[in-house]
Every structure is written in structure tokens, then in C-alpha cells.
Amino acid sequence: MTGYSRSLIGLAIALAGLAGYVDALGFIVLSGQFVSFMSGNMTQMSVSISEGLWSVARVPAAVIVLFLVGIALGTVITHVTERFSIRARKVAVLSVVTTLLVVGSVFGSFGITPGAVTAMALAMGAVNSVFQRDGEVTIGVTYMTGALVKMGQRLTGALLGGPRWAWLQHFGMCAGLIVGAILGALMHRWIGVHALWPAAVVAAGLIEVAWLVSPSPSAR
């Protein structure tokens, strides 16, 4: 997260919250599978394979493939918009993410679970392309293990005399995902299959936020 303004870090935390929200919905709908936490899916797929439960393993395997396709989609978008400002690239990626969440919301509202899950997994793969530098993802907004490791390192560094508050950025990412997941679970309890609509609305709002907090073509 080095080199990013506080506003852009705030955007990253908001996107982590969005990812947590959508992942909680996916976890509930898929009865224990994830649409953004691929390490968990890989573990569940591997355990199912080891036990010969091929039909069970197919679900996390399919979501992993969809997530990869989403990543490819986000990468293509950033490549196609490469000649424009970085602000425009962020907006383009978030516009596609929003569109996918709207499509998933429509499927969900009509009870078409496979379509909703497909759109959610694609969106969660694509959203990781919002923060890129030199073709590499610099802030992963759907997975927090790295943020947790860095938070632990920065906390230890602070105790050893290093920067006192450097860990807060990584804590914010983890907290954002946790809060988002709690809200996602609560919304599913309250409005069921329609719970993805608030995520689509938030994603649409974050398009405007991305435009506002990226004030110059050089902002990443």
C-alpha cells in the first residue's frame, strides 16, 4: 500500500468491505463455498478430491475458474484503457464490477442461483484490477492473509521503534472485510435473495469515489 494517498487507501478499504459483503452472500448461498476467498476453495476442493467426492469438488473448482476469468477480464480492461488516465482505468474496472453485480442481483432476485454466483465470482476476480502498478496488483481487495501478515509485521516494527501507526492501513483492510461480511450475512437474513442489490448500489457509488480520489493521471 506504499505510495497511495489516504483517499485511495480509503477506497481500498471500502472495496474490501464490498468483497466481504459479497463473499458472505456467496458463502451462504453455496453452503460453505466462497466467491472471493480462493484459498478456502482450493483447500475444500483438495479435501473433497482426497476423499473421492468429485461431485463436491466440482463446485469450488468451478468458482476458482470463474474467479480467474474475472481476473482476466479486469486485466484486459486495464490493458485496453492503458492509454487513458489511471483514474479512468479505475472507473472502467469498477463500472464492469458494478454491471456484473447488477446482473447477479437480477439472477438472484429470480432465484437463478448459478447465474448469480457466476456474476459474483467474476466481479470479485475483476475488482482486484482496481489497484495496479506496472501491470501488477498492488492492493488485493478480496484476500486479507497478506494484509494480516503485514499488520503483524508493522505492529512488531512499532514495538521495536519503527513507525508507530503503519499497521493501521492493513488493519483497516481486514476490518473492512469483516464488517462487510457481517453486513452481508445480516442483509441475507433480512431480505434473502435480494441481498446482492445493496452491493451493486455501493459498487456504483464507488465509481464516483474512484473518480474523485484520483485527482491526476499519475495517481495510482
C-alpha positions as CSV (number, residue, x, y, z in Angstrom):
1,M,0.0,0.0,0.0
2,T,3.1,2.2,-0.2
3,G,2.7,5.3,-2.3
4,Y,-1.0,5.6,-2.1
5,S,-2.9,8.6,-0.7
6,R,-5.2,8.3,2.3
7,S,-8.1,8.7,0.0
8,L,-7.1,5.9,-2.2
9,I,-6.4,3.7,0.8
10,G,-9.9,4.6,2.0
11,L,-11.2,3.4,-1.4
12,A,-9.3,0.1,-1.0
13,I,-10.9,-0.4,2.5
14,A,-14.3,0.3,1.0
15,L,-13.7,-2.3,-1.7
16,A,-12.5,-4.8,0.9
17,G,-15.8,-4.2,2.7
18,L,-17.7,-4.8,-0.6
19,A,-15.7,-8.0,-1.2
20,G,-16.6,-9.2,2.4
21,Y,-20.2,-8.5,1.8
22,V,-20.4,-10.4,-1.5
23,D,-18.3,-13.2,-0.2
24,A,-20.6,-13.7,2.8
25,L,-23.6,-14.0,0.4
26,G,-21.7,-16.5,-1.7
27,F,-20.8,-18.5,1.4
28,I,-24.4,-18.7,2.5
29,V,-25.8,-19.4,-1.0
30,L,-23.2,-22.1,-1.7
31,S,-23.4,-23.6,1.8
32,G,-19.7,-23.1,2.7
33,Q,-18.0,-22.1,-0.6
34,F,-16.6,-18.7,-1.3
35,V,-16.8,-16.3,-4.3
36,S,-13.7,-14.3,-3.4
37,F,-11.6,-16.3,-0.9
38,M,-9.9,-18.8,-3.3
39,S,-7.5,-20.2,-0.7
40,G,-10.5,-21.6,1.1
41,N,-12.0,-23.0,-2.1
42,M,-8.7,-24.7,-3.0
43,T,-8.5,-26.3,0.4
44,Q,-12.1,-27.6,0.2
45,M,-11.6,-28.8,-3.3
46,S,-8.4,-30.6,-2.4
47,V,-10.0,-32.3,0.7
48,S,-13.0,-33.4,-1.4
49,I,-10.7,-34.8,-4.1
50,S,-8.7,-36.7,-1.4
51,E,-12.0,-38.3,-0.2
52,G,-13.2,-39.1,-3.7
53,L,-16.1,-36.7,-3.5
54,W,-15.7,-35.5,-7.1
55,S,-19.2,-34.0,-7.3
56,V,-18.5,-31.9,-4.2
57,A,-15.1,-30.8,-5.6
58,R,-16.6,-29.5,-8.8
59,V,-18.3,-26.6,-7.0
60,P,-15.2,-24.9,-5.6
61,A,-13.3,-25.8,-8.8
62,A,-15.9,-24.0,-10.9
63,V,-15.8,-20.9,-8.7
64,I,-12.0,-20.8,-8.9
65,V,-12.2,-20.9,-12.7
66,L,-14.8,-18.1,-12.7
67,F,-12.6,-16.0,-10.4
68,L,-9.7,-16.5,-12.8
69,V,-11.8,-15.4,-15.7
70,G,-12.8,-12.3,-13.7
71,I,-9.2,-11.5,-13.1
72,A,-8.5,-11.9,-16.8
73,L,-11.4,-9.6,-17.6
74,G,-10.1,-6.9,-15.2
75,T,-6.7,-7.2,-16.7
76,V,-8.0,-6.8,-20.2
77,I,-9.9,-3.7,-19.2
78,T,-6.8,-2.1,-17.7
79,H,-4.8,-3.0,-20.8
80,V,-7.5,-1.6,-23.2
81,T,-7.7,1.6,-21.2
82,E,-3.9,1.9,-20.8
83,R,-3.6,5.0,-22.9
84,F,-6.1,6.8,-20.7
85,S,-5.5,8.2,-17.2
86,I,-5.2,5.8,-14.3
87,R,-8.4,7.5,-12.9
88,A,-10.3,6.4,-16.0
89,R,-8.9,2.8,-15.7
90,K,-10.2,2.6,-12.1
91,V,-13.6,3.8,-13.2
92,A,-13.7,1.4,-16.1
93,V,-12.9,-1.6,-13.9
94,L,-15.4,-0.6,-11.3
95,S,-18.1,0.0,-13.9
96,V,-17.7,-3.6,-15.1
97,V,-17.7,-4.8,-11.5
98,T,-21.0,-2.9,-10.9
99,T,-22.5,-4.2,-14.1
100,L,-21.7,-7.8,-13.0
101,L,-23.2,-7.3,-9.6
102,V,-26.4,-5.8,-11.1
103,V,-26.6,-8.9,-13.4
104,G,-26.0,-11.1,-10.4
105,S,-28.7,-9.3,-8.5
106,V,-31.2,-9.8,-11.3
107,F,-30.4,-13.5,-11.4
108,G,-30.7,-13.7,-7.6
109,S,-34.0,-12.0,-7.5
110,F,-35.4,-14.5,-9.9
111,G,-33.9,-17.4,-8.0
112,I,-31.4,-18.3,-10.7
113,T,-28.6,-19.2,-8.3
114,P,-25.9,-20.4,-10.8
115,G,-26.2,-17.2,-12.7
116,A,-26.0,-15.1,-9.6
117,V,-22.9,-17.0,-8.3
118,T,-21.3,-16.7,-11.7
119,A,-21.7,-13.0,-11.8
120,M,-20.4,-12.6,-8.2
121,A,-17.3,-14.7,-8.8
122,L,-16.5,-12.8,-12.0
123,A,-17.0,-9.4,-10.2
124,M,-14.7,-10.5,-7.3
125,G,-12.0,-11.5,-9.7
126,A,-12.2,-8.3,-11.7
127,V,-12.3,-5.9,-8.7
128,N,-8.7,-6.9,-7.9
129,S,-7.6,-4.9,-11.0
130,V,-8.6,-1.6,-9.5
131,F,-5.2,-1.2,-7.9
132,Q,-2.4,-1.9,-10.2
133,R,1.1,-0.6,-10.7
134,D,3.3,-1.6,-13.7
135,G,0.9,-4.4,-14.5
136,E,0.9,-5.9,-11.1
137,V,-1.8,-5.9,-8.5
138,T,-0.6,-3.7,-5.6
139,I,-3.6,-4.0,-3.3
140,G,-5.6,-7.2,-3.3
141,V,-9.0,-6.2,-2.1
142,T,-10.6,-9.7,-1.8
143,Y,-8.0,-11.6,0.2
144,M,-6.6,-10.5,3.6
145,T,-4.0,-13.0,4.5
146,G,-1.3,-10.8,3.2
147,A,-2.7,-7.7,4.9
148,L,-2.9,-9.7,8.2
149,V,0.8,-10.7,7.8
150,K,1.8,-7.1,7.1
151,M,-0.2,-5.8,10.0
152,G,1.6,-8.2,12.3
153,Q,5.0,-7.1,10.9
154,R,4.2,-3.4,11.2
155,L,2.9,-3.9,14.8
156,T,6.1,-5.7,15.7
157,G,8.1,-3.0,14.0
158,A,6.3,-0.3,16.0
159,L,7.2,-2.1,19.2
160,L,10.8,-2.2,18.1
161,G,10.9,1.5,17.5
162,G,9.7,1.7,13.9
163,P,6.7,3.8,12.5
164,R,4.0,3.8,15.2
165,W,0.9,3.7,13.0
166,A,2.0,1.9,9.8
167,W,-0.1,-1.1,10.8
168,L,-3.4,0.8,10.7
169,Q,-3.7,0.7,6.9
170,H,-3.6,-3.1,7.0
171,F,-5.9,-3.3,10.0
172,G,-8.4,-1.1,8.0
173,M,-8.4,-3.6,5.2
174,C,-9.1,-6.6,7.5
175,A,-11.7,-4.6,9.4
176,G,-13.4,-3.5,6.2
177,L,-13.7,-7.1,5.0
178,I,-15.0,-8.3,8.4
179,V,-17.6,-5.5,8.7
180,G,-18.7,-6.1,5.1
181,A,-19.1,-9.8,5.7
182,I,-21.2,-9.2,8.8
183,L,-23.5,-6.8,6.9
184,G,-23.8,-9.3,4.0
185,A,-24.9,-12.1,6.4
186,L,-27.4,-9.8,8.1
187,M,-28.8,-8.5,4.8
188,H,-29.3,-12.0,3.6
189,R,-31.2,-12.8,6.8
190,W,-33.4,-9.8,6.3
191,I,-34.1,-9.8,2.5
192,G,-32.8,-13.1,1.3
193,V,-32.2,-13.4,-2.5
194,H,-32.4,-9.6,-2.9
195,A,-29.3,-9.0,-0.7
196,L,-27.0,-8.6,-3.6
197,W,-28.7,-5.4,-4.7
198,P,-27.2,-3.2,-1.9
199,A,-23.7,-4.4,-3.1
200,A,-24.5,-3.3,-6.6
201,V,-25.6,0.1,-5.4
202,V,-22.4,0.5,-3.2
203,A,-20.2,-0.5,-6.2
204,A,-21.9,2.1,-8.3
205,G,-21.2,4.7,-5.7
206,L,-17.6,3.7,-5.5
207,I,-17.3,4.5,-9.2
208,E,-17.8,8.2,-8.3
209,V,-15.5,7.9,-5.3
210,A,-12.7,6.4,-7.5
211,W,-13.1,9.4,-9.9
212,L,-12.9,11.9,-7.0
213,V,-10.0,10.4,-5.1
214,S,-7.8,10.0,-8.2
215,P,-7.1,13.7,-8.9
216,S,-4.5,13.4,-11.6
217,P,-3.4,11.0,-14.4
218,S,-0.4,9.9,-12.3
219,A,-2.4,8.8,-9.2
220,R,-2.5,5.0,-8.8
